[in-house]
Coordinates of C-alpha atoms and ligand atoms in Angstrom, one line a residue:
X20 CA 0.0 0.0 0.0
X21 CA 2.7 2.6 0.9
X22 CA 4.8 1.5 -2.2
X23 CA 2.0 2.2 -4.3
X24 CA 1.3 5.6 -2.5
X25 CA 4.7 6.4 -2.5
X26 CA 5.2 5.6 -6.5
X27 CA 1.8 7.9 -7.6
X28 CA 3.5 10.3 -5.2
X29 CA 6.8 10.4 -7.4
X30 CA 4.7 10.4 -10.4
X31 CA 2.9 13.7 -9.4
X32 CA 5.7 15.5 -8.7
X33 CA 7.2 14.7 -12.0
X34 CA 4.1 15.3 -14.0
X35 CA 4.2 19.2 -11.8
X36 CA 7.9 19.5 -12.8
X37 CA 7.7 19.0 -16.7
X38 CA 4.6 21.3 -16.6
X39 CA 6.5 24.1 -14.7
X40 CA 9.5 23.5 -17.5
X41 CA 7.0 24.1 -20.4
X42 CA 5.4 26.9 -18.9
X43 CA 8.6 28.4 -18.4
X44 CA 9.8 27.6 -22.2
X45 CA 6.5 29.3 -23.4
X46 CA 7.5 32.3 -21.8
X47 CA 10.6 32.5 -23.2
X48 CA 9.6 32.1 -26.6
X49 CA 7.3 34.8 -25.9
X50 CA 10.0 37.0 -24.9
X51 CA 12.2 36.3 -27.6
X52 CA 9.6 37.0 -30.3
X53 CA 9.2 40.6 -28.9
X54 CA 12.7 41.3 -29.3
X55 CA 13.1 40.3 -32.4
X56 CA 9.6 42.1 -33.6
X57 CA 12.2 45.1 -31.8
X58 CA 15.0 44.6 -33.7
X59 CA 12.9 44.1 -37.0
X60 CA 11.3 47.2 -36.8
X61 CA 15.1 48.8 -35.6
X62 CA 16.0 47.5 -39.4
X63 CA 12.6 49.4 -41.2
X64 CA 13.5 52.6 -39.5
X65 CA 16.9 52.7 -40.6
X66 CA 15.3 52.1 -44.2
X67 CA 12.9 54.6 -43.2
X68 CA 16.2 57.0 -42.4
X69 CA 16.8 57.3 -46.1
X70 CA 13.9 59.5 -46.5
X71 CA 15.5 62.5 -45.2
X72 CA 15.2 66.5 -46.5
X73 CA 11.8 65.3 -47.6
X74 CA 9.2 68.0 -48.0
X75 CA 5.5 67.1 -46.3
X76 CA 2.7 69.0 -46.4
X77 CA -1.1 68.3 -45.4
X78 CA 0.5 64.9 -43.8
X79 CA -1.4 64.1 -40.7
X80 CA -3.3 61.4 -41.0
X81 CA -1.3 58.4 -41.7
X82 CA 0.2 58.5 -45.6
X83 CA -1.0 55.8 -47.8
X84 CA 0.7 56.9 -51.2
X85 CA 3.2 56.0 -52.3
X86 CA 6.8 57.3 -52.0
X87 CA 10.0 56.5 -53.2
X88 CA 14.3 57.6 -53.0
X89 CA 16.3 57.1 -55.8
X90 CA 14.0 55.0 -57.9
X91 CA 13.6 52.4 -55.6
X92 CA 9.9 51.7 -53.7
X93 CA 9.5 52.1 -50.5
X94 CA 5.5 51.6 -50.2
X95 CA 5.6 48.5 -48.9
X96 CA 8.5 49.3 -46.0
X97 CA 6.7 52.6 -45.1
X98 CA 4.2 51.5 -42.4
X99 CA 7.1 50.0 -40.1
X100 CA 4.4 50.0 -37.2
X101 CA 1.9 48.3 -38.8
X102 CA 3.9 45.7 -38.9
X103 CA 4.7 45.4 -35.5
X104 CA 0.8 45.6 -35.0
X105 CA -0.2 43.0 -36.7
X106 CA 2.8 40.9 -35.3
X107 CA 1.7 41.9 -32.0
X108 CA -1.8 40.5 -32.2
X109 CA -1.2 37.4 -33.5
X110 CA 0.9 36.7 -30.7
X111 CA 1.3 39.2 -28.0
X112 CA -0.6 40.7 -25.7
X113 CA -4.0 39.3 -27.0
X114 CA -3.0 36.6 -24.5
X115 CA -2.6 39.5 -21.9
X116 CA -5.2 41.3 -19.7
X117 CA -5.7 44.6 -20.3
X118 CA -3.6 47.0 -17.8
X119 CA -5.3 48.0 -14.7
X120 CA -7.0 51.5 -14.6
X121 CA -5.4 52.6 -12.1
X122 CA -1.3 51.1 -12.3
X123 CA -0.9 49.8 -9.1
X124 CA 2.9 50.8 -8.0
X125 CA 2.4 54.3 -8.0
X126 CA 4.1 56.4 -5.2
X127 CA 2.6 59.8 -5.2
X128 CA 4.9 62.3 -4.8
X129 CA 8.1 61.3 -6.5
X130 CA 11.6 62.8 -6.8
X131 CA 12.7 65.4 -8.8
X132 CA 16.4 65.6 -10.2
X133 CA 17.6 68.6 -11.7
X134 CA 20.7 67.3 -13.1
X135 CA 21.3 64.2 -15.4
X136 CA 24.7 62.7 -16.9
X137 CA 24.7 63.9 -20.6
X138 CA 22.2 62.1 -23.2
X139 CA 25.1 60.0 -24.7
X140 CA 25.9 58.9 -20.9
X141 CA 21.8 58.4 -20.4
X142 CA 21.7 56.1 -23.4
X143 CA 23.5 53.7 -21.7
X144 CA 21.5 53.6 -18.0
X145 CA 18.4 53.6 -19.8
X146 CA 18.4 50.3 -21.5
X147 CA 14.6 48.8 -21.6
X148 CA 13.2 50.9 -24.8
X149 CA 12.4 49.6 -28.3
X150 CA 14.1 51.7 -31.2
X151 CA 13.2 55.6 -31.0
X152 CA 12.7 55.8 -27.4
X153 CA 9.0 53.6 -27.4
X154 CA 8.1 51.4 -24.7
X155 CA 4.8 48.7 -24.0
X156 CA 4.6 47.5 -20.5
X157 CA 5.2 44.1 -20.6
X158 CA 3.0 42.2 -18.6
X159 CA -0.4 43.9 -19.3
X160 CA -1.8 45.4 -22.4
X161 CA -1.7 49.3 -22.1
X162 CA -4.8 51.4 -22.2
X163 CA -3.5 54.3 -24.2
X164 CA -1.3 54.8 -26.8
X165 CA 0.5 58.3 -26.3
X166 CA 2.8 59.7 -28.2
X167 CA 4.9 62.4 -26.0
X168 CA 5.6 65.5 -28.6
X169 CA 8.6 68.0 -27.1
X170 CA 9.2 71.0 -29.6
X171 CA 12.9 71.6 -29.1
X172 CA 16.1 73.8 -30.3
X173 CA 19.0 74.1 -28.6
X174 CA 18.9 72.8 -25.3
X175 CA 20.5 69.3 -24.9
X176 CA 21.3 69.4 -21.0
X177 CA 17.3 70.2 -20.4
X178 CA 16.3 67.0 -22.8
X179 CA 18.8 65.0 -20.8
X180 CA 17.1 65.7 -17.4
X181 CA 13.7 65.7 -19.2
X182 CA 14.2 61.9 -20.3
X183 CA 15.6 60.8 -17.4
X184 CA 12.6 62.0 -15.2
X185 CA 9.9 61.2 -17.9
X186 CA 10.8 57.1 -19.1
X187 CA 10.5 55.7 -15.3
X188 CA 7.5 57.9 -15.0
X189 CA 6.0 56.9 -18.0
X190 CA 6.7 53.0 -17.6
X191 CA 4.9 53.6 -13.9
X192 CA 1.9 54.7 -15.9
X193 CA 1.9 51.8 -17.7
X194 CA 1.3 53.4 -21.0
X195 CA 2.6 52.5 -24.4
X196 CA 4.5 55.6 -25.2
X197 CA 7.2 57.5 -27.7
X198 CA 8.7 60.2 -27.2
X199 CA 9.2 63.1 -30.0
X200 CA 11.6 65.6 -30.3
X201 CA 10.9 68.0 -32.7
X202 CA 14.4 70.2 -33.6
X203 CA 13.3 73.3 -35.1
X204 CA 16.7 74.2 -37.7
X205 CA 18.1 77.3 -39.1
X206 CA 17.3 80.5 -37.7
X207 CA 13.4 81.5 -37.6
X208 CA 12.1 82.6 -35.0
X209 CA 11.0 79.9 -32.5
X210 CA 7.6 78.2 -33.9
X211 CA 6.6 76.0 -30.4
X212 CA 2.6 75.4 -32.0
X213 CA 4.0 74.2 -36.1
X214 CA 6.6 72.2 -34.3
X215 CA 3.7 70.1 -32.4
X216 CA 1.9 70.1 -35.2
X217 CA 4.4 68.7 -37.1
X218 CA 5.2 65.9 -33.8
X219 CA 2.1 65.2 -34.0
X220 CA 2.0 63.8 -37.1
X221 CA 5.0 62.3 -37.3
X222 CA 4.1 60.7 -34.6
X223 CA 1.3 59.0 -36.7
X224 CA 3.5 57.9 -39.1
X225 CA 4.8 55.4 -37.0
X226 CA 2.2 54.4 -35.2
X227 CA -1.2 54.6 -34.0
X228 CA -1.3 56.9 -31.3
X229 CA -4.5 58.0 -30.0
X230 CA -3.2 60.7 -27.7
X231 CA -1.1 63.3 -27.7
X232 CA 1.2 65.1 -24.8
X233 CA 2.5 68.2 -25.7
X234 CA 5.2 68.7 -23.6
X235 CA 7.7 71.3 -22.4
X236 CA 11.4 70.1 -21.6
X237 CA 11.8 72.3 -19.4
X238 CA 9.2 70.3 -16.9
X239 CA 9.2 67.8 -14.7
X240 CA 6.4 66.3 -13.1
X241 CA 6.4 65.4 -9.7
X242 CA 3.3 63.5 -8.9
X243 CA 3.3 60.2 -10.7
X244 CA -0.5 60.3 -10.4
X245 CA -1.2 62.9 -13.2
X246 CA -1.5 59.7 -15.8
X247 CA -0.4 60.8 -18.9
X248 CA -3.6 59.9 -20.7
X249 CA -6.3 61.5 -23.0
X250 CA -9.6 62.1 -20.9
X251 CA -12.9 63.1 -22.2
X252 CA -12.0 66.5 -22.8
X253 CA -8.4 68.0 -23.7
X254 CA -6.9 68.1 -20.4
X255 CA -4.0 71.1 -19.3
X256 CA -1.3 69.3 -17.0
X257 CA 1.0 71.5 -15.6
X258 CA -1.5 73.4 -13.9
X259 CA 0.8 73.8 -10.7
X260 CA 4.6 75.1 -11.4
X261 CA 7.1 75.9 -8.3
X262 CA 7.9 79.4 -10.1
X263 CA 4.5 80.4 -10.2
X264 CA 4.3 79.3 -6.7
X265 CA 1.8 76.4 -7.7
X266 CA -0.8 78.6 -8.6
X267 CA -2.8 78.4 -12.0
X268 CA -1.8 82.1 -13.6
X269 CA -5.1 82.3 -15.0
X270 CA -8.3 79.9 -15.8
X271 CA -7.7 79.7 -19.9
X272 CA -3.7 78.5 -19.8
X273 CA -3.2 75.4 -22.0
X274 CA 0.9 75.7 -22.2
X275 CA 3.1 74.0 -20.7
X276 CA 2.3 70.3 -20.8
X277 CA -1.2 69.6 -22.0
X278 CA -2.9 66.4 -23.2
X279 CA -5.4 65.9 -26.4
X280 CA -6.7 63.5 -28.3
X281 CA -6.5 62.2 -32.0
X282 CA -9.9 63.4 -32.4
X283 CA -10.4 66.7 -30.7
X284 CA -6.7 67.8 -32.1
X285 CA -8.0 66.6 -35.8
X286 CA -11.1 68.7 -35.2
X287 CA -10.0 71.8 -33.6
X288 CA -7.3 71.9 -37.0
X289 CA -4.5 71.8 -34.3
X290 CA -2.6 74.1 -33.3
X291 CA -2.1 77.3 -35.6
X292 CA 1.2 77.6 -37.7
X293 CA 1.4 81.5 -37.6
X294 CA 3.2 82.5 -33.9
X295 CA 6.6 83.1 -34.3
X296 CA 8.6 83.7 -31.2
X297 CA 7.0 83.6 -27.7
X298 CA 3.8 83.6 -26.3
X299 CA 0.0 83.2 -27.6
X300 CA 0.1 80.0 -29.3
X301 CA -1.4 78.3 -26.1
X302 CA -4.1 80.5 -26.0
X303 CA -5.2 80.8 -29.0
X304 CA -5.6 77.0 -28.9
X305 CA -7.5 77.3 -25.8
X306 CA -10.2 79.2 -28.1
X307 CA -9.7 76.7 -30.4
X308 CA -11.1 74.2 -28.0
X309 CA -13.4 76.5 -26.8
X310 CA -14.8 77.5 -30.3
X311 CA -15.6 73.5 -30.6
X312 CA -17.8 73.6 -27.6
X313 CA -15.1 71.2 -25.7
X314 CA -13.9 72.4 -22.4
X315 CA -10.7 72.3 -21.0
X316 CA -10.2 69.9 -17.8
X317 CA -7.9 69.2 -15.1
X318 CA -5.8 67.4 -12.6
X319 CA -6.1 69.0 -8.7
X320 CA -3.3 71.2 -8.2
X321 CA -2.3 69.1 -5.4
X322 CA -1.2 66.3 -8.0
X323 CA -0.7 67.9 -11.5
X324 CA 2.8 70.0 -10.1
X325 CA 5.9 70.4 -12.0
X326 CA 9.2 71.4 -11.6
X327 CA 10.5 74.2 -14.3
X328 CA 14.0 73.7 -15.3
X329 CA 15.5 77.3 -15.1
X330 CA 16.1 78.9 -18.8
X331 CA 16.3 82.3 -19.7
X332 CA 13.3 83.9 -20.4
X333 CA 12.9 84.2 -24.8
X334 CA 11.7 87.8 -26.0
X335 CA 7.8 87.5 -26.2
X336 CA 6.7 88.2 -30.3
X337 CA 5.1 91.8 -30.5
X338 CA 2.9 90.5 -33.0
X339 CA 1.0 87.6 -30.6
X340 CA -2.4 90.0 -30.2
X341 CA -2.8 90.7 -33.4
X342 CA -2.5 87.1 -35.1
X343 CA -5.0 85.5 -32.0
X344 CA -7.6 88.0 -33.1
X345 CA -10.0 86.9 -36.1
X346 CA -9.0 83.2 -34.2
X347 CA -12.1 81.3 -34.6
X348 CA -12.1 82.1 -38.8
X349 CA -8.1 81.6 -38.9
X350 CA -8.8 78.1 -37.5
X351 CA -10.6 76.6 -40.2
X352 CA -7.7 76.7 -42.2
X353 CA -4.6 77.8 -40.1
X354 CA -3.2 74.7 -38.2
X355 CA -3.2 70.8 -39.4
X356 CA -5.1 71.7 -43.1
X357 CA -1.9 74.0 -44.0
X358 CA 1.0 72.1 -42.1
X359 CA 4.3 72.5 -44.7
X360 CA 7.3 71.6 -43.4
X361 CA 10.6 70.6 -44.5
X362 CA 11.8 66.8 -42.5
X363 CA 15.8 67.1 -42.8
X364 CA 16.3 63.8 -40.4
X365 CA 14.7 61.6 -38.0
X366 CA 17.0 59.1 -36.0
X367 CA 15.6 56.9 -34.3
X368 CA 17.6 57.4 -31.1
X369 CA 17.7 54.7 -28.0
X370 CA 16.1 57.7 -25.8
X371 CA 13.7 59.5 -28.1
X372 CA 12.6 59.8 -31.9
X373 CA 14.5 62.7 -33.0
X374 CA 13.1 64.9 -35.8
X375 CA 15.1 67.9 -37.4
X376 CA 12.3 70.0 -39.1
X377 CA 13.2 73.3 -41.3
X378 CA 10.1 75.1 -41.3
X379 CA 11.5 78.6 -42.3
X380 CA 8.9 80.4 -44.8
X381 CA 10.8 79.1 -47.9
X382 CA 10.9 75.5 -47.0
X383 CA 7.1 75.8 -46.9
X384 CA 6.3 77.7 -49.9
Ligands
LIG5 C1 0.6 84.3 -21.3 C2 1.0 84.0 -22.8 C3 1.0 82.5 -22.9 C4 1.9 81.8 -21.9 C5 1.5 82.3 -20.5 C6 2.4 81.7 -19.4 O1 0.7 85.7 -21.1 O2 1.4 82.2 -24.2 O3 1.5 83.7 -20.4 O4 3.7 81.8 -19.8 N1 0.0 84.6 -23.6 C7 0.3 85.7 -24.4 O5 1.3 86.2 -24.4 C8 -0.8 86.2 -25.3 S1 4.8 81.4 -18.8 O6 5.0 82.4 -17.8 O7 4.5 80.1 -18.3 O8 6.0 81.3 -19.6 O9 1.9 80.4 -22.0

């Protein structure tokens, strides 16, 4: 009797290990399939490379012509993330659960640093993003798809610190994110509104993001509650700053870091191309929003605080006044409907996707 217990005893426990060593082999194949979908689509954006000093124009959904360089066609390479897409739900995360609505390993209040090693040094601490700084949480299937858009020129210690804070925050969230750098070249005036235009739909061009963050470098949130998601309505984030002693300055500010979706920033025409050099471009896409009949929502000051970066401050464009009036007629066609830009490179860095845009007035005409 006992040597008959004794045997179906051995027998369970072998049956328990060989289905513990399968389980752990499916894994594993799992895993390895999402790197190499990683390093496939690392091999279509260098292809994708070779379309630099393109001219776009009108380019925000996402393009379904045809394009080619140097008589060779690219159609069938130009959707990179499709790919990935499709790969991803024949295999991937179908099998996961959806992430929860709240993450759970939030901490509140986080830390802030003001200082980072340089972006080279970054690259090399940062090490769990896909090609062009994107990321997917791993073991749950992400509720929004945000593309982080950061109009930039000229100030590579900022971004350093920026990515830094921003990638753990992000991955907290549990979202599936890329972050944008738009590089405004040559020597215009400052254009912060065309150069989120323009992140915008880059963005879309390599994926499909349903969000959009338009984000400041110079700040750092410091509440990893304020989820970095599209809401109902578009949603302003940094409505607490430590230099304005984390007070709203007034009810109708949408600059800073603010949060819109596909649909609302396709039907308010986007931002407006026409402010050069600082200041008004925020609001006049708050009466953009407004104009639509959506309102403008927000975090509780207590959680949607950010640090500012200290920057000298740029000369404000005498001109701002003047272009916001006649707003809600510019908007029909100012913004998305008459986007021209020039694309000199994107590089798909390990940190960010890094887009040099010429948009002076005769790269656009
Ligand atoms: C307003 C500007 C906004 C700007 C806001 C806060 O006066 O563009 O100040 O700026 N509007 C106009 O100039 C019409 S801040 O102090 O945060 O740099 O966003």
């Amino acid at each position: 009797m006992i040597e008959v217990c004794r045997s179906h005893f051995y027998k369970i426990i072998l049956g328990l290990v060989c289905a513990l060593t399968l389980w752990q082999l499916l894994v594993l194949q799992n895993v390895q399939e999402r790197v190499f979908i990683a390093n496939f689509q690392y091999n279509i954006s260098n292809i994708v490379n070779h379309f630099s000093s393109e001219k776009v124009s009108n380019s925000f959904s996402l393009p379904k012509e045809t394009r080619s360089a140097g008589g060779v066609n690219f159609s069938s390479f130009w959707e990179p993330s499709n790919l990935y897409l499709r790969n991803e739900t024949e295999f991937g995360n179908s099998s996961y659960d959806l992430c929860p609505e709240t993450p759970i390993n939030l901490d509140g209040h986080i830390t802030v640093l003001k200082t980072s090693p340089t972006l080279e040094e970054l690259e090399s601490h940062i090490t769990n993003l896909m090609p062009g700084g994107r990321f997917k949480p791993f073991h749950c299937k992400a509720r929004h798809k945000v593309a982080i858009v950061v109009p930039y020129r000229d100030r590579k210690q900022h971004l350093a610190v920026f990515l830094q804070h921003l990638h753990p925050f992000l991955q907290k969230q549990e979202l599936d994110y890329g972050i944008y750098v738009v590089e405004q070249i040559g020597k215009s005036l400052f254009n912060r509104a065309m150069l989120m235009n323009i992140g915008a739909a880059e963005a879309l061009r390599q994926y499909d993001y349903q969000c959009f963050i338009f984000h400041d470098v110079d700040l750092l949130p410091e509440d990893d509650r304020n989820i970095y998601s599209c809401p109902e309505m578009p949603r302003h984030m940094s409505v607490a700053v430590d230099v304005f002693d984390y007070k709203l300055p007034y009810q109708g500010l949408f600059g800073g870091v603010s949060a819109m979706n596909r649909s609302h920033f396709e039907k308010v025409n986007g931002f407006s191309n026409m402010f050069w050099g600082w200041g008004g471009e925020d609001d006049d896409m708050s009466n953009r929003i407004r104009y639509k009949k959506l309102l403008i929502s927000r975090y509780p000051a207590n959680i949607a605080r950010y640090v500012m970066l200290s920057h000298s401050k740029a000369k404000p464009n005498p001109s701002r006044f003047r272009v916001m009036k006649n707003g809600a007629k510019r908007a029909q066609v100012d913004g998305l409907k008459n986007l021209r830009y020039k694309r000199v490179k994107i590089q798909f860095m390990k940190l960010c996707t890094w887009i040099s845009v010429d948009i002076s007035p005769k790269e656009r005409s």
